[in-house]
Every structure is written in structure tokens, then in C-alpha cells.
Amino acid sequence: EVQLLESGGGLAQPGGSLRLSCAASGFTFSTYVMNWVRQAPGKGLEWVSGISGSGDYTYYADSVKGRFTISRDNSKNTLYLQMNSLRAEDTALYYCAKDRANSIAAAINYWGQGTLVTVSP
Amino acid sequence: DIQMTQSPSSLSASVGDRVTITCRASQGISNYLAWYQQKPGKAPKLLIYAASTLQSGVPSRFSGSGSGTDFTLTISSLQTEDVATYYCHNYNSAPLTFGGGTKVEIK
């Protein structure tokens, strides 16, 4: 059974940093693209970032480019999102999400339950 | 970036009704289109991928169609458990994008 367990969310000040983690199990982690998708309170879904199975290729939404960094440790079956220069508009529930294949052009087929990030003074 | 426009933003229908949700891409995305169902307080669930392929375990009353820029999600006979928000998702190329969502309620 595929399981994705996010952690690391919490309260951060504007301009501050947080590091999210996602522990994966139930599949061969290194052979799938992984993503972060966020959802602001009461709003829709926004894709944030994706990373290839090997970690060689990374992709970002314009809204986070230059501030967030996605990475993965395939030896630990863990996905990360380093979030710097946080803004109030980054406040959201952050989902870890697995693609159906090792391609950014493959639909997301599994989602974690999310970790909440709140950016406030 | 490719914009995804969903309509309607909300709808109310009776149990047993046929429900149709549309999604339009700002440029052609072939069939790189998925549909997700999200119930309150829950993570999204994949219903349809490749525009028309039903994900394993999803009831057959859900179907998808379209290619290029215009796509449709159809619920052939609405059930009470289908109350949720539905999102279309373009995964043709990065940056990936989602539609704004359609909230489905029972009349």
C-alpha cells in the first residue's frame, strides 16, 4: 500500500524558512516523479514543484521559483521541500504527491494527507 | 503557462441526475488531462487520467472525454457520496496547472 507522510509544517514568520519532508513507502520510490502541491485555506489546488526519480531534473511554479528547493534522498525514501523567504501567500496545506510514472507528464495518482504551513508575524 | 478554466464553479443536482463539468485549456494539451475528486478535509483522489481512462476502483458512472483544449467530466447518475469538489489538471508539461474547481452539491 502506497503511503506518503508529510511533516515539518508549522508557523513561520515572513522572510523565514521551513523544511518539509515526505516519507514514502509501499512502492519503489526512486522510479517515480514526486511533487509538492499546495492548497490555501478554502482555495483550490496549486502545483508547487516536481522532481524526477533520480533527482536530476527539478521543476517549479513561477510563484516559488528562486525561493523553494525540492530534493529527494532515494536511500531514505524521502522527499523534501526547502522553503525560504516565506510570504503570507505561502500559507497553505502542502501535499506530497506521487506521479503514475517517472515523467513530469504523468498524472498524480497518490497524495499524502498534507502538512500545514502558516506564515504570519 | 497553460491556464485551465473550469465551469461551472458550482452546481446543485438531484440524486440520479446526469452531471457534466467542463474544463478548457488555454492551449492544446493533447490528452494530458486528469480529473480529481476532493471531499472536505480529505486529500484529492484521482478519478480519470489521459482524459478518458478510468482509474482502477473508480465507479463506472464517472467518465471523461476530450482532447486538445476542451474536456468533460460526466457523472452519469449522481449519488450522495459524489458530493465533493472536482478539479481538472493539466500535466502536459511544467509548470503543471489545475482548474479552479467545481463544487457539486445535492439539490
PDB file of N, CA and C in Angstrom, chain A residues 35 37 39 43-47 59-62 95 99-100 104-113, chain B residues 1 32 34 36 38 41-46 49 55 87 89 91-100:
ATOM      1  N   ASN A  35       6.017  15.172  -6.355  1.00  0.00           N
ATOM      2  CA  ASN A  35       5.602  16.567  -6.431  1.00  0.00           C
ATOM      3  C   ASN A  35       5.201  17.106  -5.057  1.00  0.00           C
ATOM      4  N   VAL A  37       2.213  19.838  -3.927  1.00  0.00           N
ATOM      5  CA  VAL A  37       1.039  20.593  -4.351  1.00  0.00           C
ATOM      6  C   VAL A  37       0.465  21.247  -3.096  1.00  0.00           C
ATOM      7  N   GLN A  39      -2.548  23.907  -1.096  1.00  0.00           N
ATOM      8  CA  GLN A  39      -3.934  24.373  -1.124  1.00  0.00           C
ATOM      9  C   GLN A  39      -4.119  25.392  -0.008  1.00  0.00           C
ATOM     10  N   LYS A  43      -9.295  27.435  -0.689  1.00  0.00           N
ATOM     11  CA  LYS A  43      -8.981  27.698  -2.101  1.00  0.00           C
ATOM     12  C   LYS A  43      -8.716  26.401  -2.863  1.00  0.00           C
ATOM     13  N   GLY A  44      -8.349  26.537  -4.126  1.00  0.00           N
ATOM     14  CA  GLY A  44      -8.091  25.394  -4.978  1.00  0.00           C
ATOM     15  C   GLY A  44      -6.672  24.867  -4.863  1.00  0.00           C
ATOM     16  N   LEU A  45      -6.365  23.906  -5.740  1.00  0.00           N
ATOM     17  CA  LEU A  45      -5.068  23.256  -5.740  1.00  0.00           C
ATOM     18  C   LEU A  45      -4.071  24.041  -6.587  1.00  0.00           C
ATOM     19  N   GLU A  46      -2.834  24.120  -6.107  1.00  0.00           N
ATOM     20  CA  GLU A  46      -1.753  24.776  -6.847  1.00  0.00           C
ATOM     21  C   GLU A  46      -0.526  23.877  -6.822  1.00  0.00           C
ATOM     22  N   TRP A  47      -0.073  23.455  -7.998  1.00  0.00           N
ATOM     23  CA  TRP A  47       1.167  22.684  -8.096  1.00  0.00           C
ATOM     24  C   TRP A  47       2.336  23.595  -7.750  1.00  0.00           C
ATOM     25  N   TYR A  59      11.479  20.946 -11.231  1.00  0.00           N
ATOM     26  CA  TYR A  59      10.528  21.838 -11.882  1.00  0.00           C
ATOM     27  C   TYR A  59       9.832  22.659 -10.806  1.00  0.00           C
ATOM     28  N   TYR A  60       9.535  23.936 -11.148  1.00  0.00           N
ATOM     29  CA  TYR A  60       8.935  24.830 -10.151  1.00  0.00           C
ATOM     30  C   TYR A  60       7.840  25.700 -10.760  1.00  0.00           C
ATOM     31  N   ALA A  61       6.859  26.047  -9.941  1.00  0.00           N
ATOM     32  CA  ALA A  61       5.899  27.082 -10.316  1.00  0.00           C
ATOM     33  C   ALA A  61       6.603  28.435 -10.244  1.00  0.00           C
ATOM     34  N   ASP A  62       6.173  29.362 -11.082  1.00  0.00           N
ATOM     35  CA  ASP A  62       6.784  30.694 -11.079  1.00  0.00           C
ATOM     36  C   ASP A  62       6.682  31.355  -9.714  1.00  0.00           C
ATOM     37  N   TYR A  95       0.729  19.254   0.171  1.00  0.00           N
ATOM     38  CA  TYR A  95       0.611  17.825  -0.088  1.00  0.00           C
ATOM     39  C   TYR A  95       1.857  17.306  -0.806  1.00  0.00           C
ATOM     40  N   ASP A  99       3.612  10.685  -8.802  1.00  0.00           N
ATOM     41  CA  ASP A  99       3.149  10.517 -10.172  1.00  0.00           C
ATOM     42  C   ASP A  99       2.935   9.050 -10.503  1.00  0.00           C
ATOM     43  N   ARG A 100       2.226   8.821 -11.610  1.00  0.00           N
ATOM     44  CA  ARG A 100       1.990   7.462 -12.069  1.00  0.00           C
ATOM     45  C   ARG A 100       3.234   6.863 -12.712  1.00  0.00           C
ATOM     46  N   ILE A 104       7.343  13.906 -15.679  1.00  0.00           N
ATOM     47  CA  ILE A 104       6.530  15.030 -15.212  1.00  0.00           C
ATOM     48  C   ILE A 104       5.192  15.024 -15.951  1.00  0.00           C
ATOM     49  N   ALA A 105       5.167  14.382 -17.109  1.00  0.00           N
ATOM     50  CA  ALA A 105       3.939  14.292 -17.901  1.00  0.00           C
ATOM     51  C   ALA A 105       3.173  13.020 -17.588  1.00  0.00           C
ATOM     52  N   ALA A 106       2.947  12.814 -16.304  1.00  0.00           N
ATOM     53  CA  ALA A 106       2.159  11.663 -15.844  1.00  0.00           C
ATOM     54  C   ALA A 106       1.289  12.159 -14.705  1.00  0.00           C
ATOM     55  N   ALA A 107       0.070  11.735 -14.655  1.00  0.00           N
ATOM     56  CA  ALA A 107      -0.850  12.235 -13.635  1.00  0.00           C
ATOM     57  C   ALA A 107      -0.423  11.803 -12.239  1.00  0.00           C
ATOM     58  N   ILE A 108      -0.791  12.621 -11.247  1.00  0.00           N
ATOM     59  CA  ILE A 108      -0.585  12.275  -9.851  1.00  0.00           C
ATOM     60  C   ILE A 108      -1.610  11.227  -9.467  1.00  0.00           C
ATOM     61  N   ASN A 109      -1.156  10.119  -8.878  1.00  0.00           N
ATOM     62  CA  ASN A 109      -2.123   9.076  -8.514  1.00  0.00           C
ATOM     63  C   ASN A 109      -2.204   8.809  -7.015  1.00  0.00           C
ATOM     64  N   TYR A 110      -1.290   9.369  -6.226  1.00  0.00           N
ATOM     65  CA  TYR A 110      -1.384   9.223  -4.774  1.00  0.00           C
ATOM     66  C   TYR A 110      -0.996  10.537  -4.111  1.00  0.00           C
ATOM     67  N   TRP A 111      -1.703  10.847  -3.039  1.00  0.00           N
ATOM     68  CA  TRP A 111      -1.488  12.067  -2.267  1.00  0.00           C
ATOM     69  C   TRP A 111      -1.328  11.716  -0.795  1.00  0.00           C
ATOM     70  N   GLY A 112      -0.478  12.481  -0.105  1.00  0.00           N
ATOM     71  CA  GLY A 112      -0.432  12.370   1.346  1.00  0.00           C
ATOM     72  C   GLY A 112      -1.610  13.123   1.955  1.00  0.00           C
ATOM     73  N   GLN A 113      -1.621  13.249   3.257  1.00  0.00           N
ATOM     74  CA  GLN A 113      -2.689  13.966   3.944  1.00  0.00           C
ATOM     75  C   GLN A 113      -2.361  15.436   4.162  1.00  0.00           C
TER      76      GLN A 113
ATOM     77  N   ASP B   1       2.456  29.964 -19.282  1.00  0.00           N
ATOM     78  CA  ASP B   1       1.823  28.875 -18.546  1.00  0.00           C
ATOM     79  C   ASP B   1       0.439  28.600 -19.141  1.00  0.00           C
ATOM     80  N   TYR B  32      -3.275  15.089 -21.988  1.00  0.00           N
ATOM     81  CA  TYR B  32      -2.594  15.115 -20.692  1.00  0.00           C
ATOM     82  C   TYR B  32      -3.473  15.816 -19.653  1.00  0.00           C
ATOM     83  N   ALA B  34      -6.154  15.185 -16.287  1.00  0.00           N
ATOM     84  CA  ALA B  34      -6.678  14.317 -15.231  1.00  0.00           C
ATOM     85  C   ALA B  34      -7.810  15.026 -14.498  1.00  0.00           C
ATOM     86  N   TYR B  36      -9.743  15.039 -10.618  1.00  0.00           N
ATOM     87  CA  TYR B  36      -9.644  14.642  -9.217  1.00  0.00           C
ATOM     88  C   TYR B  36     -10.926  15.010  -8.476  1.00  0.00           C
ATOM     89  N   GLN B  38     -12.236  15.831  -4.581  1.00  0.00           N
ATOM     90  CA  GLN B  38     -11.773  16.149  -3.230  1.00  0.00           C
ATOM     91  C   GLN B  38     -12.973  16.371  -2.311  1.00  0.00           C
ATOM     92  N   GLY B  41     -11.924  18.143   3.886  1.00  0.00           N
ATOM     93  CA  GLY B  41     -10.965  17.647   4.854  1.00  0.00           C
ATOM     94  C   GLY B  41     -10.135  16.467   4.388  1.00  0.00           C
ATOM     95  N   LYS B  42     -10.246  16.121   3.107  1.00  0.00           N
ATOM     96  CA  LYS B  42      -9.528  14.962   2.575  1.00  0.00           C
ATOM     97  C   LYS B  42      -8.600  15.369   1.442  1.00  0.00           C
ATOM     98  N   ALA B  43      -7.629  14.508   1.152  1.00  0.00           N
ATOM     99  CA  ALA B  43      -6.749  14.722   0.008  1.00  0.00           C
ATOM    100  C   ALA B  43      -7.508  14.420  -1.287  1.00  0.00           C
ATOM    101  N   PRO B  44      -7.086  15.016  -2.397  1.00  0.00           N
ATOM    102  CA  PRO B  44      -7.711  14.688  -3.684  1.00  0.00           C
ATOM    103  C   PRO B  44      -7.526  13.214  -4.023  1.00  0.00           C
ATOM    104  N   LYS B  45      -8.456  12.733  -4.865  1.00  0.00           N
ATOM    105  CA  LYS B  45      -8.438  11.341  -5.315  1.00  0.00           C
ATOM    106  C   LYS B  45      -8.502  11.338  -6.841  1.00  0.00           C
ATOM    107  N   LEU B  46      -7.618  10.584  -7.477  1.00  0.00           N
ATOM    108  CA  LEU B  46      -7.599  10.503  -8.935  1.00  0.00           C
ATOM    109  C   LEU B  46      -8.807   9.724  -9.440  1.00  0.00           C
ATOM    110  N   TYR B  49      -7.477   9.743 -15.834  1.00  0.00           N
ATOM    111  CA  TYR B  49      -6.238  10.273 -16.378  1.00  0.00           C
ATOM    112  C   TYR B  49      -6.227  10.015 -17.885  1.00  0.00           C
ATOM    113  N   GLN B  55      -9.452   5.511 -13.516  1.00  0.00           N
ATOM    114  CA  GLN B  55      -8.518   4.949 -12.531  1.00  0.00           C
ATOM    115  C   GLN B  55      -9.146   3.705 -11.906  1.00  0.00           C
ATOM    116  N   TYR B  87     -11.620  18.785  -9.636  1.00  0.00           N
ATOM    117  CA  TYR B  87     -10.593  19.603 -10.273  1.00  0.00           C
ATOM    118  C   TYR B  87     -10.074  18.915 -11.527  1.00  0.00           C
ATOM    119  N   HIS B  89      -6.806  18.854 -14.211  1.00  0.00           N
ATOM    120  CA  HIS B  89      -5.371  19.036 -14.001  1.00  0.00           C
ATOM    121  C   HIS B  89      -4.634  18.792 -15.307  1.00  0.00           C
ATOM    122  N   TYR B  91      -1.217  18.098 -17.049  1.00  0.00           N
ATOM    123  CA  TYR B  91       0.134  17.623 -16.743  1.00  0.00           C
ATOM    124  C   TYR B  91       0.954  17.445 -18.023  1.00  0.00           C
ATOM    125  N   ASN B  92       0.627  18.258 -19.022  1.00  0.00           N
ATOM    126  CA  ASN B  92       1.328  18.181 -20.305  1.00  0.00           C
ATOM    127  C   ASN B  92       2.808  18.512 -20.152  1.00  0.00           C
ATOM    128  N   SER B  93       3.095  19.567 -19.413  1.00  0.00           N
ATOM    129  CA  SER B  93       4.481  19.973 -19.186  1.00  0.00           C
ATOM    130  C   SER B  93       4.509  20.942 -18.018  1.00  0.00           C
ATOM    131  N   ALA B  94       5.669  21.098 -17.408  1.00  0.00           N
ATOM    132  CA  ALA B  94       5.790  22.034 -16.298  1.00  0.00           C
ATOM    133  C   ALA B  94       5.774  23.470 -16.823  1.00  0.00           C
ATOM    134  N   PRO B  95       5.201  24.439 -16.081  1.00  0.00           N
ATOM    135  CA  PRO B  95       4.533  24.243 -14.794  1.00  0.00           C
ATOM    136  C   PRO B  95       3.152  23.602 -14.956  1.00  0.00           C
ATOM    137  N   LEU B  96       2.901  22.598 -14.137  1.00  0.00           N
ATOM    138  CA  LEU B  96       1.604  21.927 -14.157  1.00  0.00           C
ATOM    139  C   LEU B  96       0.548  22.878 -13.597  1.00  0.00           C
ATOM    140  N   THR B  97      -0.686  22.699 -14.031  1.00  0.00           N
ATOM    141  CA  THR B  97      -1.733  23.609 -13.585  1.00  0.00           C
ATOM    142  C   THR B  97      -3.033  22.858 -13.306  1.00  0.00           C
ATOM    143  N   PHE B  98      -3.845  23.455 -12.423  1.00  0.00           N
ATOM    144  CA  PHE B  98      -5.154  22.920 -12.081  1.00  0.00           C
ATOM    145  C   PHE B  98      -6.238  23.923 -12.459  1.00  0.00           C
ATOM    146  N   GLY B  99      -7.421  23.398 -12.725  1.00  0.00           N
ATOM    147  CA  GLY B  99      -8.576  24.260 -12.851  1.00  0.00           C
ATOM    148  C   GLY B  99      -8.995  24.776 -11.485  1.00  0.00           C
ATOM    149  N   GLY B 100      -9.913  25.727 -11.482  1.00  0.00           N
ATOM    150  CA  GLY B 100     -10.324  26.365 -10.245  1.00  0.00           C
ATOM    151  C   GLY B 100     -11.259  25.541  -9.371  1.00  0.00           C
TER     152      GLY B 100
END
